Every structure is written in structure tokens, then in C-alpha cells.
PDB file of C-alpha atoms and ligand atoms in Angstrom:
ATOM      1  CA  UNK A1171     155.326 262.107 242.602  1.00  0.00           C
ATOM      2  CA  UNK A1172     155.627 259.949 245.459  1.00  0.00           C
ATOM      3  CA  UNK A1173     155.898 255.837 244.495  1.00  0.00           C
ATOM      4  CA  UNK A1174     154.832 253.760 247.333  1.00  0.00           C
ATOM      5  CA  UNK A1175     155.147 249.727 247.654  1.00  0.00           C
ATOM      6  CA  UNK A1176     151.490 248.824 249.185  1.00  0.00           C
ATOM      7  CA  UNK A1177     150.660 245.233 250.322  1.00  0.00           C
ATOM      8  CA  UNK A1178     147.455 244.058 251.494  1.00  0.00           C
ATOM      9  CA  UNK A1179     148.239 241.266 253.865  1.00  0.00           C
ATOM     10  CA  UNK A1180     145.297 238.469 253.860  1.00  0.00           C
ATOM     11  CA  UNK A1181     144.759 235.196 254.968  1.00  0.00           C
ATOM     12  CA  UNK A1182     145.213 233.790 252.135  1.00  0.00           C
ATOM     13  CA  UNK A1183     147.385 236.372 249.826  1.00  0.00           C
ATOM     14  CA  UNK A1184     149.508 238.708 250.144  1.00  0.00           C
ATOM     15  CA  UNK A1185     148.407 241.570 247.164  1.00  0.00           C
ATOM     16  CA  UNK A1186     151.216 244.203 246.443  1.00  0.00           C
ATOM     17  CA  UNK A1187     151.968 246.746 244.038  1.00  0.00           C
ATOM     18  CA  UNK A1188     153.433 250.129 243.303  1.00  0.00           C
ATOM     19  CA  UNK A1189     151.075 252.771 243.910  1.00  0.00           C
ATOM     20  CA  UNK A1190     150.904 256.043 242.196  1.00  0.00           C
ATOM     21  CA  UNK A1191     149.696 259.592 242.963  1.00  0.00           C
ATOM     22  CA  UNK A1192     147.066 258.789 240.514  1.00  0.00           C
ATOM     23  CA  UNK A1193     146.355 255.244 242.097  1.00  0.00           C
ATOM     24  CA  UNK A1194     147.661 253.826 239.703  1.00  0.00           C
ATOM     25  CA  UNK A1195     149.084 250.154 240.506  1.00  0.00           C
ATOM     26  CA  UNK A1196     152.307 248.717 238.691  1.00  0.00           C
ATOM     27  CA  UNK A1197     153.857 246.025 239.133  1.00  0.00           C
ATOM     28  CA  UNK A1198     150.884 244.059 240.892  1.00  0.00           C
ATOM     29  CA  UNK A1199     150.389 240.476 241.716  1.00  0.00           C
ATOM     30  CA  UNK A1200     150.049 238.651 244.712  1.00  0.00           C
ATOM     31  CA  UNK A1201     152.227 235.594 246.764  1.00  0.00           C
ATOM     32  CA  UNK A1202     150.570 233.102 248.987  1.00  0.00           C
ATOM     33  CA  UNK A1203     150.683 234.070 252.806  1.00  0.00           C
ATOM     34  CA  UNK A1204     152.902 231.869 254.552  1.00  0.00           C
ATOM     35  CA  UNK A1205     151.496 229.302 257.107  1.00  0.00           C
ATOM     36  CA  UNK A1206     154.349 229.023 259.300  1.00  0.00           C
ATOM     37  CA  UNK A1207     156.872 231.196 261.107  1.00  0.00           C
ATOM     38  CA  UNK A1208     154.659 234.569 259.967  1.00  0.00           C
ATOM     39  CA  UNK A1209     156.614 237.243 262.214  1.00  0.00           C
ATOM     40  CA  UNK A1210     159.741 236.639 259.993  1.00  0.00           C
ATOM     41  CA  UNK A1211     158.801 235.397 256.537  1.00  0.00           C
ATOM     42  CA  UNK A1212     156.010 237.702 256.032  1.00  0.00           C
ATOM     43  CA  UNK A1213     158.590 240.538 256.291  1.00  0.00           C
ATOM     44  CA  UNK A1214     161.296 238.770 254.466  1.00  0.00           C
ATOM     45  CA  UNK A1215     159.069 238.623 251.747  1.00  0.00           C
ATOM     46  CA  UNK A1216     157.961 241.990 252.091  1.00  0.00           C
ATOM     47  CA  UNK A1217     160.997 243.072 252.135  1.00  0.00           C
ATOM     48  CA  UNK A1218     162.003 241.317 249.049  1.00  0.00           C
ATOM     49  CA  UNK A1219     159.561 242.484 246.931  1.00  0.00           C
ATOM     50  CA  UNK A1220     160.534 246.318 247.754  1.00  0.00           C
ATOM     51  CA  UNK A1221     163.986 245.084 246.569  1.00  0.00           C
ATOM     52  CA  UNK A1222     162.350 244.122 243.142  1.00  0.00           C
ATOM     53  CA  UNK A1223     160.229 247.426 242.891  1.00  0.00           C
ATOM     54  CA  UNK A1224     163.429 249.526 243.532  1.00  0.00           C
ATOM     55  CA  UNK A1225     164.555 248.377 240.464  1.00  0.00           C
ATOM     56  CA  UNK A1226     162.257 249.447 238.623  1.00  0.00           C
ATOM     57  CA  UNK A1227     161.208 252.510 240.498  1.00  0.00           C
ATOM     58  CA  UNK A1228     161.862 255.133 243.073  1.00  0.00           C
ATOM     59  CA  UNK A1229     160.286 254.049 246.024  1.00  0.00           C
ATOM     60  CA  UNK A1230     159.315 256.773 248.732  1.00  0.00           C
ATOM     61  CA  UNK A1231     157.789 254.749 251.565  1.00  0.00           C
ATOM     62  CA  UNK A1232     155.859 251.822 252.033  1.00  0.00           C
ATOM     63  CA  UNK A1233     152.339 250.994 252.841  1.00  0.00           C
ATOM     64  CA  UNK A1234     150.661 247.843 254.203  1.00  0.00           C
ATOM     65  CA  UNK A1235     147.083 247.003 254.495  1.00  0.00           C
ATOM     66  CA  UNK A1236     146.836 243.990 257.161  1.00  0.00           C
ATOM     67  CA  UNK A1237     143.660 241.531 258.060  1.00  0.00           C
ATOM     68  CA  UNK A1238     143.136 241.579 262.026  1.00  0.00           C
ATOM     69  CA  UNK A1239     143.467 244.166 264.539  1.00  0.00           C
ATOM     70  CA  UNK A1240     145.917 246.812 263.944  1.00  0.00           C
ATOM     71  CA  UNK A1241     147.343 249.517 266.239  1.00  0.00           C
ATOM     72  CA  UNK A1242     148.166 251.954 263.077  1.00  0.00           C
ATOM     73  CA  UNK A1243     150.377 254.570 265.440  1.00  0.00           C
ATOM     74  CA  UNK A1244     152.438 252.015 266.510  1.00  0.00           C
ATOM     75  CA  UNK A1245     153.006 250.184 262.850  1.00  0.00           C
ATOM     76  CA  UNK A1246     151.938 246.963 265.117  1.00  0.00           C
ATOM     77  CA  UNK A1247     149.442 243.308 264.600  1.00  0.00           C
ATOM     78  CA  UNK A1248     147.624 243.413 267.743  1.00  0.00           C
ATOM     79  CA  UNK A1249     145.620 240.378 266.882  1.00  0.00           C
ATOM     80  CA  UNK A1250     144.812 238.500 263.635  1.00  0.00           C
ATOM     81  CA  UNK A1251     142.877 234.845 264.008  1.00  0.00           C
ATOM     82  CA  UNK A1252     143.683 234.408 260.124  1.00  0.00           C
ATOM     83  CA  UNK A1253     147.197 233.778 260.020  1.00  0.00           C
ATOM     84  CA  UNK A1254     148.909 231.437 262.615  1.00  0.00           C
ATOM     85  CA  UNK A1255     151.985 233.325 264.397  1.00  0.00           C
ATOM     86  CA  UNK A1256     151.531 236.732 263.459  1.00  0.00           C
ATOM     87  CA  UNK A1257     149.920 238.710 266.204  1.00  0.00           C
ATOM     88  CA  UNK A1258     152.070 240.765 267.898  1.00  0.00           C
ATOM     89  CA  UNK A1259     154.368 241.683 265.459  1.00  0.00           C
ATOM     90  CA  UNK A1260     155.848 244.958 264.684  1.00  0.00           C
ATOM     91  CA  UNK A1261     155.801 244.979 261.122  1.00  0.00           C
ATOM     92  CA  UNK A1262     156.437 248.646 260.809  1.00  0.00           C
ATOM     93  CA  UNK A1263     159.653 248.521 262.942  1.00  0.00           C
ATOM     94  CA  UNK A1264     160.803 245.789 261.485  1.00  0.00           C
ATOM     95  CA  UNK A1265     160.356 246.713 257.673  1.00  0.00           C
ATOM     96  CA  UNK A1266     161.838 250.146 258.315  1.00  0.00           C
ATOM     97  CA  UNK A1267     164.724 248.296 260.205  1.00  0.00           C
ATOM     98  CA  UNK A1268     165.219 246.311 256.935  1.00  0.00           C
ATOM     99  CA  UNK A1269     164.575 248.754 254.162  1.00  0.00           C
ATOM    100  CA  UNK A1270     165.192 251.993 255.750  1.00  0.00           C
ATOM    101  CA  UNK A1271     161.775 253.596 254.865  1.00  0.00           C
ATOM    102  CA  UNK A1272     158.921 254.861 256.532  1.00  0.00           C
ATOM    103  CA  UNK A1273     156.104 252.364 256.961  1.00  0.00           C
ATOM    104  CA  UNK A1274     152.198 252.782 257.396  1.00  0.00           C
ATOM    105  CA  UNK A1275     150.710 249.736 259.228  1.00  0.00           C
ATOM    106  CA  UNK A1276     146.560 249.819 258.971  1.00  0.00           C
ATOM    107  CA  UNK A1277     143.660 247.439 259.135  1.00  0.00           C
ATOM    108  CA  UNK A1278     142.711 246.002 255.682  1.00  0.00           C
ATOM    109  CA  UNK A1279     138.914 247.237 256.092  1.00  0.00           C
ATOM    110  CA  UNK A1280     140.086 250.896 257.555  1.00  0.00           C
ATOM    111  CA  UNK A1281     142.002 251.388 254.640  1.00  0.00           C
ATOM    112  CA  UNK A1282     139.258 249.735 251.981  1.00  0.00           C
ATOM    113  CA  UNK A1283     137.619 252.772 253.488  1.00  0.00           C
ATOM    114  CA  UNK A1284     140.348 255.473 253.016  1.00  0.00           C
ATOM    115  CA  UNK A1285     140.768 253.872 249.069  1.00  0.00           C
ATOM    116  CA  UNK A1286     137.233 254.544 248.477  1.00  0.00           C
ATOM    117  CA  UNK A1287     137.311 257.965 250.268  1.00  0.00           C
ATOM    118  CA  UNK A1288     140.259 258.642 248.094  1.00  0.00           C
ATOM    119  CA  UNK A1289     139.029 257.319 244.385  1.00  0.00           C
ATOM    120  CA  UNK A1290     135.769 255.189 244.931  1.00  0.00           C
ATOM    121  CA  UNK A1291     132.335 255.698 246.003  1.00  0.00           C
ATOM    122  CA  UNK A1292     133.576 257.823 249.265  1.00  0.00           C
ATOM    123  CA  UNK A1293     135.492 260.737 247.023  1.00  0.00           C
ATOM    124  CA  UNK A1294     135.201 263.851 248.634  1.00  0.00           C
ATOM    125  CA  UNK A1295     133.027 262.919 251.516  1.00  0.00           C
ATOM    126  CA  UNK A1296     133.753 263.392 255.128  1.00  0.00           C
ATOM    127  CA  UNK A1297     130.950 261.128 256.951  1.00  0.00           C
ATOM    128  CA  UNK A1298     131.406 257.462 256.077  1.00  0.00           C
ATOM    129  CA  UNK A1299     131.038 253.977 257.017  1.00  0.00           C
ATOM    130  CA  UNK A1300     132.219 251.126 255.647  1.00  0.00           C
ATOM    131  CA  UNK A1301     130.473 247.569 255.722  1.00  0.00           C
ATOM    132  CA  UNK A1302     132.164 244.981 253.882  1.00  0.00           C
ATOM    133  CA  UNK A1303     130.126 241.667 253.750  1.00  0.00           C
ATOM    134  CA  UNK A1304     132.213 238.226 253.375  1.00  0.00           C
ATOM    135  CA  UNK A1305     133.167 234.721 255.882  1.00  0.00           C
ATOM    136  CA  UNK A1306     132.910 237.709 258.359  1.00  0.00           C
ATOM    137  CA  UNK A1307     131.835 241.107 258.086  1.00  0.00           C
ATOM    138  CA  UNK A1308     134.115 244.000 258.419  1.00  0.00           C
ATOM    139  CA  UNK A1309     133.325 247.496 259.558  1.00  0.00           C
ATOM    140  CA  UNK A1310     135.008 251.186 259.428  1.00  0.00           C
ATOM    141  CA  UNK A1311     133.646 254.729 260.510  1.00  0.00           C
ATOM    142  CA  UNK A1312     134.910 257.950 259.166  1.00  0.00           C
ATOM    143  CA  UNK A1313     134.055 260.859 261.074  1.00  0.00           C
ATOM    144  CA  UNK A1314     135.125 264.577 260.356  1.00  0.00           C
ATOM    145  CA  UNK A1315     137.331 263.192 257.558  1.00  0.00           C
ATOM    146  CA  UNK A1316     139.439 260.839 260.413  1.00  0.00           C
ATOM    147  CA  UNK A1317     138.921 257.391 261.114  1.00  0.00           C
ATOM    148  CA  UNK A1318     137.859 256.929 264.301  1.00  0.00           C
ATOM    149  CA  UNK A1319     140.111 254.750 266.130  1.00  0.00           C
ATOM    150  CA  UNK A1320     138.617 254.516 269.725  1.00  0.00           C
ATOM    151  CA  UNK A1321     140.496 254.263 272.741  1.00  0.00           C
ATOM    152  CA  UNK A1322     142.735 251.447 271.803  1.00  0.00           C
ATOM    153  CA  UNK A1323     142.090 251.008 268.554  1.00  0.00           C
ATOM    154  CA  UNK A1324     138.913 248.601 268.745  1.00  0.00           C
ATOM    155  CA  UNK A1325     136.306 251.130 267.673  1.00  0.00           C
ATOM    156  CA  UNK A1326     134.725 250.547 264.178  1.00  0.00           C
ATOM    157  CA  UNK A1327     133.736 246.384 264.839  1.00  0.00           C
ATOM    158  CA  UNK A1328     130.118 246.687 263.453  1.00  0.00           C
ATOM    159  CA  UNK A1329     130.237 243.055 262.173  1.00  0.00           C
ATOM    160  CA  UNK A1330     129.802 241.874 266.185  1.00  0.00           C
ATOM    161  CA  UNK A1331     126.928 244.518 266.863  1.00  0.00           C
ATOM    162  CA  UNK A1332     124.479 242.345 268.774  1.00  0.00           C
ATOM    163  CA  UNK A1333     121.287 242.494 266.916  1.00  0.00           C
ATOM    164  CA  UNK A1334     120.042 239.523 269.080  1.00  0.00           C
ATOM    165  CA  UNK A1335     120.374 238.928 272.648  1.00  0.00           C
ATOM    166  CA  UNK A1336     119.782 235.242 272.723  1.00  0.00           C
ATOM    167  CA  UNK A1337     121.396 234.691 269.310  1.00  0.00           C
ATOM    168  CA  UNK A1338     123.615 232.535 267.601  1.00  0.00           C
ATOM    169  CA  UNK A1339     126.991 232.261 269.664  1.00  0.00           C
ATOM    170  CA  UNK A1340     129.967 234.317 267.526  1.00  0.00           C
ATOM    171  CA  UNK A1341     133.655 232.989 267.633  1.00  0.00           C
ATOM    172  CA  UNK A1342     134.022 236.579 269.227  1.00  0.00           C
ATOM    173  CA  UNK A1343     132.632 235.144 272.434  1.00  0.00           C
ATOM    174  CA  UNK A1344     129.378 237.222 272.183  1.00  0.00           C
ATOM    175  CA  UNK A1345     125.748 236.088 271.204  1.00  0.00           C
ATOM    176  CA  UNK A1346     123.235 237.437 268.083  1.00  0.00           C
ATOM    177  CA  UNK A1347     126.434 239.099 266.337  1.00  0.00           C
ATOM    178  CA  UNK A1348     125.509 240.695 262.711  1.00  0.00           C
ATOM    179  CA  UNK A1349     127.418 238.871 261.399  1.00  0.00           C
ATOM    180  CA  UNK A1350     126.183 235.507 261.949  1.00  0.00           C
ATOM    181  CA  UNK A1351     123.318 236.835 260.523  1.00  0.00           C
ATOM    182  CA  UNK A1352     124.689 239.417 257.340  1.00  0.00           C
ATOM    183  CA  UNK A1353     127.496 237.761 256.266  1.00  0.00           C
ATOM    184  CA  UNK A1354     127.954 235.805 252.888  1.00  0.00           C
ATOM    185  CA  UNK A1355     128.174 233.210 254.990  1.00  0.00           C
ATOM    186  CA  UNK A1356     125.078 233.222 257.006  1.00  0.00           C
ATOM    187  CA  UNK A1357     123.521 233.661 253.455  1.00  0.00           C
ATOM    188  CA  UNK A1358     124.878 229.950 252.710  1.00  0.00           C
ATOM    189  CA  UNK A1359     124.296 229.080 255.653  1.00  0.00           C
ATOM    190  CA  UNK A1360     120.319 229.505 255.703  1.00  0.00           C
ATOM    191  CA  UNK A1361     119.747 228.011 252.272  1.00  0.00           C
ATOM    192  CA  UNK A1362     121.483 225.312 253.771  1.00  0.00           C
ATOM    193  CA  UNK A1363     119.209 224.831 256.485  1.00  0.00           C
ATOM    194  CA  UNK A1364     116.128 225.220 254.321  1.00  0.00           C
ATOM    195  CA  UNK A1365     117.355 222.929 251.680  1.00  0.00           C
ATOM    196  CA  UNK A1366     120.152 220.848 253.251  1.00  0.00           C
ATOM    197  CA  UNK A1367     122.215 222.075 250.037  1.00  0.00           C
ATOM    198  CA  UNK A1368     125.580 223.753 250.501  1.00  0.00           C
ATOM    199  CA  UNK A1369     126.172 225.968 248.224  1.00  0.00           C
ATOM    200  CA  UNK A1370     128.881 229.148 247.291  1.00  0.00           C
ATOM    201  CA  UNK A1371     127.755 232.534 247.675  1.00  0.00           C
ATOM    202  CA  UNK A1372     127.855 233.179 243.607  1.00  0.00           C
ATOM    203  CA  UNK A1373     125.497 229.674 243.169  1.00  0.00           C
ATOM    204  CA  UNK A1374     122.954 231.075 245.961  1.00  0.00           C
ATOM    205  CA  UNK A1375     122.528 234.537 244.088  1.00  0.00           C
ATOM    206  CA  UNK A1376     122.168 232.201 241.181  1.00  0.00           C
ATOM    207  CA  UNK A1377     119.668 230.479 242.457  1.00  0.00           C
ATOM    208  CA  UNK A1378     118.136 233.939 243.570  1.00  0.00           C
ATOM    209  CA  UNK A1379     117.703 235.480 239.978  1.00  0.00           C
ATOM    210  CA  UNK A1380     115.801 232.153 238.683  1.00  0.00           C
ATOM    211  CA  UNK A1381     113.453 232.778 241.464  1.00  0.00           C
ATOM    212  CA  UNK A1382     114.177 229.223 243.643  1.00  0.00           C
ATOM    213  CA  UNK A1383     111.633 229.681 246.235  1.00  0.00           C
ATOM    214  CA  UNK A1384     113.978 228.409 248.886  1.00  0.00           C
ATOM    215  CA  UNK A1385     116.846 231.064 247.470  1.00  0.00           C
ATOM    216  CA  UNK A1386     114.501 233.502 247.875  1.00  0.00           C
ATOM    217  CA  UNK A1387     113.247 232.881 251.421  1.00  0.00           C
ATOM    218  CA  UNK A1388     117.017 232.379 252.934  1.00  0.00           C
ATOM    219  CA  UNK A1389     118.020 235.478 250.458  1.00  0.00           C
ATOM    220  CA  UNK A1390     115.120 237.791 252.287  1.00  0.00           C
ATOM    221  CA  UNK A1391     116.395 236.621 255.599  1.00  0.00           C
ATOM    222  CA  UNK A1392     119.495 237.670 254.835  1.00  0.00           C
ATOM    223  CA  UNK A1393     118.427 240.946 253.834  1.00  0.00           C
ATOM    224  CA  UNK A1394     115.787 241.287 256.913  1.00  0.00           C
ATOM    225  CA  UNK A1395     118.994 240.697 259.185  1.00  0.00           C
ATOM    226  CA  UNK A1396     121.419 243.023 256.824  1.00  0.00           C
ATOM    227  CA  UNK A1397     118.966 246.199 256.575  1.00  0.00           C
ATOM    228  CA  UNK A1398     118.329 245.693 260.410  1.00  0.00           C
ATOM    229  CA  UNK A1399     122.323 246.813 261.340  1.00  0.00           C
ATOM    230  CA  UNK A1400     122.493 249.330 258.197  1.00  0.00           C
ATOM    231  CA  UNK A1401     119.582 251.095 259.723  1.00  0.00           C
ATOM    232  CA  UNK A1402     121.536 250.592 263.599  1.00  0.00           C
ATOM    233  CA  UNK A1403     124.620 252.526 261.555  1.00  0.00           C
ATOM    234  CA  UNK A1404     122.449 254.858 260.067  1.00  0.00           C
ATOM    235  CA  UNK A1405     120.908 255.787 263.090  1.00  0.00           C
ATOM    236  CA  UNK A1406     124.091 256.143 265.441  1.00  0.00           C
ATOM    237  CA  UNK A1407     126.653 257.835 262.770  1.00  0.00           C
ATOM    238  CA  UNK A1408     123.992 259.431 260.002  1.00  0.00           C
ATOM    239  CA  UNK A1409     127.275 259.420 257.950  1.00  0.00           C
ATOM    240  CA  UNK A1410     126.779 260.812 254.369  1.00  0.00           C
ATOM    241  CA  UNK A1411     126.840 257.555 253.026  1.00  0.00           C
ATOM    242  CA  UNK A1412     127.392 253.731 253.820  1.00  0.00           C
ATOM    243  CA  UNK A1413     129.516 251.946 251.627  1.00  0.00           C
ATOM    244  CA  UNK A1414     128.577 248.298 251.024  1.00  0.00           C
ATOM    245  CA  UNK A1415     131.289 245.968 249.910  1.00  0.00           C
ATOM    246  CA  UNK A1416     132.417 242.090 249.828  1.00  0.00           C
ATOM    247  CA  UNK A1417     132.222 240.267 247.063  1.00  0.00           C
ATOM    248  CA  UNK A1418     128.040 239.874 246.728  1.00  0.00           C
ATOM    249  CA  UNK A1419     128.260 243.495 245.677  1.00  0.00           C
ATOM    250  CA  UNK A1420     129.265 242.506 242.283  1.00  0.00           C
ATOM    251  CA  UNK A1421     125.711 241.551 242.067  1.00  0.00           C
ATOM    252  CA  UNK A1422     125.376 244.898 241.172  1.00  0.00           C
ATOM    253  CA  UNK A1423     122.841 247.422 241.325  1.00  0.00           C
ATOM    254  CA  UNK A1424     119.901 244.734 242.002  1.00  0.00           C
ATOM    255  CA  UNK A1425     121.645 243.991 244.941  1.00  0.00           C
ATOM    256  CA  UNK A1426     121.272 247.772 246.546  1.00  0.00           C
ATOM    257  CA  UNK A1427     117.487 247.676 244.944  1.00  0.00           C
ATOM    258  CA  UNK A1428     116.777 244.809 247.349  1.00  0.00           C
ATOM    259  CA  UNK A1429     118.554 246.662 250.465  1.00  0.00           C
ATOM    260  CA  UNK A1430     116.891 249.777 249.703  1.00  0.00           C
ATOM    261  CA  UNK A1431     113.121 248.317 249.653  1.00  0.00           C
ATOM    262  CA  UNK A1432     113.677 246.926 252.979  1.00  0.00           C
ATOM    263  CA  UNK A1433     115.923 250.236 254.447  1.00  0.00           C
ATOM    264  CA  UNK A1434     113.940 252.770 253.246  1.00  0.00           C
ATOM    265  CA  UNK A1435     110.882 251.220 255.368  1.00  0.00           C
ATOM    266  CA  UNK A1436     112.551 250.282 258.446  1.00  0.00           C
ATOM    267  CA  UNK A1437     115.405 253.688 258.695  1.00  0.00           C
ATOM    268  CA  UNK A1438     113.784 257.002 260.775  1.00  0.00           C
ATOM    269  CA  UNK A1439     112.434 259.441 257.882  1.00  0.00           C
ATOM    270  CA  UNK A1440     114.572 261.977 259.014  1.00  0.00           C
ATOM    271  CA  UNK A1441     117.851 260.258 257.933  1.00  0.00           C
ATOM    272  CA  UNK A1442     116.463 258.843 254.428  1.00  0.00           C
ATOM    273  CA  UNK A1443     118.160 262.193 252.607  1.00  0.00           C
ATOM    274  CA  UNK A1444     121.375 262.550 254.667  1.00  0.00           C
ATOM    275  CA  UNK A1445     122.115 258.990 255.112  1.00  0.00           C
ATOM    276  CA  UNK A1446     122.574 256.977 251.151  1.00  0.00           C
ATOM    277  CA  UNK A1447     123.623 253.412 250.888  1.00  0.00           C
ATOM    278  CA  UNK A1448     126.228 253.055 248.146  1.00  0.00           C
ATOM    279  CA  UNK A1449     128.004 249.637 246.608  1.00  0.00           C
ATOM    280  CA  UNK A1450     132.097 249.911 246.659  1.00  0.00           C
ATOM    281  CA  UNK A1451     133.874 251.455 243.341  1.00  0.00           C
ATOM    282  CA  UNK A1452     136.976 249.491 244.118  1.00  0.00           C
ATOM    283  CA  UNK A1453     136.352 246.058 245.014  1.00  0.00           C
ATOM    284  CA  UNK A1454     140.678 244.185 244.989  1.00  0.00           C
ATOM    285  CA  UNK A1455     142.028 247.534 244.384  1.00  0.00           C
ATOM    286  CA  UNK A1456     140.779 249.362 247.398  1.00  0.00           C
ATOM    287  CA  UNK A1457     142.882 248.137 250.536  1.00  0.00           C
ATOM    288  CA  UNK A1458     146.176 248.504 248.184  1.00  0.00           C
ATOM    289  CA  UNK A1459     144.911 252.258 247.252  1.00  0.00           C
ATOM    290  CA  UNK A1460     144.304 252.943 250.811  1.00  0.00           C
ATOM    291  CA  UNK A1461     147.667 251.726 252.166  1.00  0.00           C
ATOM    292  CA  UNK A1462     148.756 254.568 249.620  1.00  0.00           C
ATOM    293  CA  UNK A1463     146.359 257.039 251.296  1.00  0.00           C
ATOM    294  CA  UNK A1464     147.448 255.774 254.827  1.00  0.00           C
ATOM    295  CA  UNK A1465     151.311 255.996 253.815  1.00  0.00           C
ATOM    296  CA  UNK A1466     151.113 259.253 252.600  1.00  0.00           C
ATOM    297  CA  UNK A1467     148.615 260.799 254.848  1.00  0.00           C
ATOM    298  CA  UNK A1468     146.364 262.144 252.393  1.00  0.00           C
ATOM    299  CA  UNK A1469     143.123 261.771 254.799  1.00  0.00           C
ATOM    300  CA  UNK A1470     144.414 260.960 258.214  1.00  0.00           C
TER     301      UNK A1470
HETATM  302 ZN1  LIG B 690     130.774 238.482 267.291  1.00  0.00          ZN
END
């Protein structure tokens, strides 16, 4: 059995563990990313990590899930806005350089995708998209069993999907973007404007299940805004399923109830059977597992 060291590089944290054939994860835990000088601690501490795990087990290659854009055959950051100093870098060539093993390099929502596809609400299916709903929202498309990649490694963005032409301006430089629309954020950010309140994500969806009439009109909005690019995905992939995930999914099955009410209205008839909406299995666990599944190329 192959042991692989997996990190999931955020803005925030760095996650790591071992990662067995089973998906199992030893050792785990998780060190704060550093805010300065990113192309060489981040590696350093990488690096000594693996150094720690190697005493404990054999380790056969390492895996790294990373926020921002990712160019996976080249092990290489093309962009990330979340941590200061670390587009650019060549993580993969630089970890191999330092530990001698073979290193995976993929996007942190990409390989969410390949985790579920692997153990979670994706297992054995072939046509999939990913939307994970946060600050942002993330997006990744399986097709054939492959992620598709695009031309230069851009393809899969469905968070900046205009679904407004004359929308609200996106830090992306575009107008109307999904995601200033779907996100966790925009959720907050309508109760807001309705009530002046700000409040977290979790107190909103509080609010929501007493019934608070203002909740409940920014909540629907939300919703109006969220079905409106699941049925866009449905329509242009008609994967087997879309995954929902981000951390409103722990609402739970009432969550999907008030998606589907509003989906199964507004998506083409034809694609209500092929095309299911699905909450993630795997919530923290799934970028780790799918560094794993990147590393050892068990979907490609
Ligand atoms: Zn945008």
C-alpha cells in the first residue's frame, strides 16, 4: 500500500496528513499559512512535516491540494489572491528537489472533486460537477472520468459565470458573477441589506429555521440566484450529478429540499432524471483525499 503525505494549502491553514489506500488519514492536523515570504516557507514547512511522517511511515510520494489557480502538469501556482507571495511558484519542483519524491500539484476544488469521486457522493461516477459555496464559490467539471482542464488550465470557473449583464462588479473584473449572488457571502450580504444586521452564515440559517421574515426573503434570494447557475450547469454538462459543497451544506438535507423546489421548476424536463443534485460526503477531508487520488493517479 502506497502512504502519501497530502496537504491542502489554504489561506488560512495548511491541512496535512498521511493518506492511505483506504483514505484513511494519520497523522492529521493543520499549521497556520505563513503571511510572508510564501515561495520558501511554505515548502520548508512542507518539507518538514514529510520529515516527521517518515518517521513514522513509509512515504511513497506526496500530494498537495492548493487554493488559486494551478497548472497541475507542471506541479506550478499560477495565481492565488489568498496568500501574499506565492503565485508563481513551483512547488512541485521544489519539494521533489528537497525530498526526492514525486509530487502532485492540483487546485483545492479540482481535487475536493476527485476525493468525492473517489469515496464521497461522486463514487463510481464519470459525469460530475462540483460547486462548492463559501467567501467565493468554487467550481470543477469531470467529464469522461477526467477533469477537464481547458486550454491553459482555466476551464472549470463556474463561480464567475455571468448570470447578469449589468450586475454587481466581481473582484474578477467582470459584472453579474454567480458568485456575488450564490455565495455564503452574498447570503450575508442580503440580510444585511434588508435588515442592516451583519450576521455569519451559521446565525442567518439560524435565523432561517425560526422563520425571520427578513431571513427568509434574503435566504429565497439566495436560492433564486443559486438554482439559476445549477440549472446553467445542468444544462451545458448534464453531468450525472452536481455535487454541492461549502460549509452551508451541513445544513443538511433541508438545505437540498429548498434547492430542489426551485430546480426542479426552472431545469428543462429532459435533464430532471440524468442530471441529480447531491450535498458533499466529505466536507475537511475531501481536498486531502483527493491530493491522494491526484498523487497516485487513480482517476486522472
Ligand atoms: Zn467574477
Amino acid at each position: 500500500m502506497i502512504y502519501s503525505a497530502c496537504f491542502d494549502i489554504g489561506g488560512t491553514y495548511i491541512k496535512y496528513g498521511v493518506v492511505t489506500g483506504e483514505g484513511e488519514i494519520l497523522l492529521a492536523g493543520k499549521m497556520e499559512t505563513p503571511l510572508d515570504h510564501a515561495q520558501t516557507s511554505i515548502p520548508e514547512m512542507i518539507d518538514e512535516k514529510i520529515q516527521f511522517f517518515k518517521q513514522h511511515y513509509l512515504i511513497g510520494n506526496i500530494g498537495i491540494s492548493s487554493c488559486g489557480l494551478v497548472d497541475h502538469q507542471e506541479g506550478k501556482v499560477i495565481f492565488s489572491s489568498n496568500i501574499k507571495g506565492y503565485s508563481g511558484l513551483k512547488l512541485a519542483e521544489v519539494l521533489h528537489k528537497k525530498t526526492g519524491l514525486s509530487v502532485s500539484v492540483e487546485n483545492d476544488v479540482r481535487s475536493a472533486c476527485l476525493g468525492e469521486m473517489w469515496l464521497g457522493a461522486a463514487s463510481g461516477k464519470q459525469e460530475v460537477v462540483l460547486l462548492t459555496l463559501g467567501t467565493g464559490i468554487g467550481g470543477a467539471v469531470v467529464i469522461n472520468g477526467k477533469l477537464m482542464r481547458g486550454s491553459a488550465n482555466l476551464a472549470g470557473e463556474l463561480g464567475h459565470m455571468s448570470i447578469m449583464h449589468n450586475g454587481e462588479s466581481c473582484p474578477c473584473g467582470g459584472a453579474g458573477c454567480l458568485e456575488r449572488y450564490a455565495s455564503t457571502s452574498a447570503l450575508v450580504r442580503f440580510y444585511k441589506g434588508l435588515s442592516g444586521q451583519e450576521l455569519s452564515g451559521k446565525e442567518m440559517m439560524d435565523l432561517v429555521h425560526k422563520n425571520d421574515l427578513l431571513a427568509l426573503e434574503a435566504y429565497d434570494l439566495f436560492l433564486e440566484h443559486l438554482v439559476t447557475g445549477l440549472v446553467n450547469i445542468a444544462h451545458l454538462y448534464n453531468p450525472e450529478i452536481i455535487i454541492i459543497g461549502g460549509g452551508i451544506t451541513e445544513q443538511g438535507e433541508v438545505f437540498l429540499k429548498d434547492i430542489l423546489e426551485k430546480y426542479d421548476k426552472k431545469v428543462m424536463q429532459v435533464y430532471k432524471q440524468s442530471t441529480k443534485l447531491v450535498l458533499a460526503q466529505l466536507h475537511n477531508d475531501a481536498a486531502l483525499c483527493g491530493a491522494y487520488v491526484a498523487a497516485n493517479q487513480l482517476i486522472k
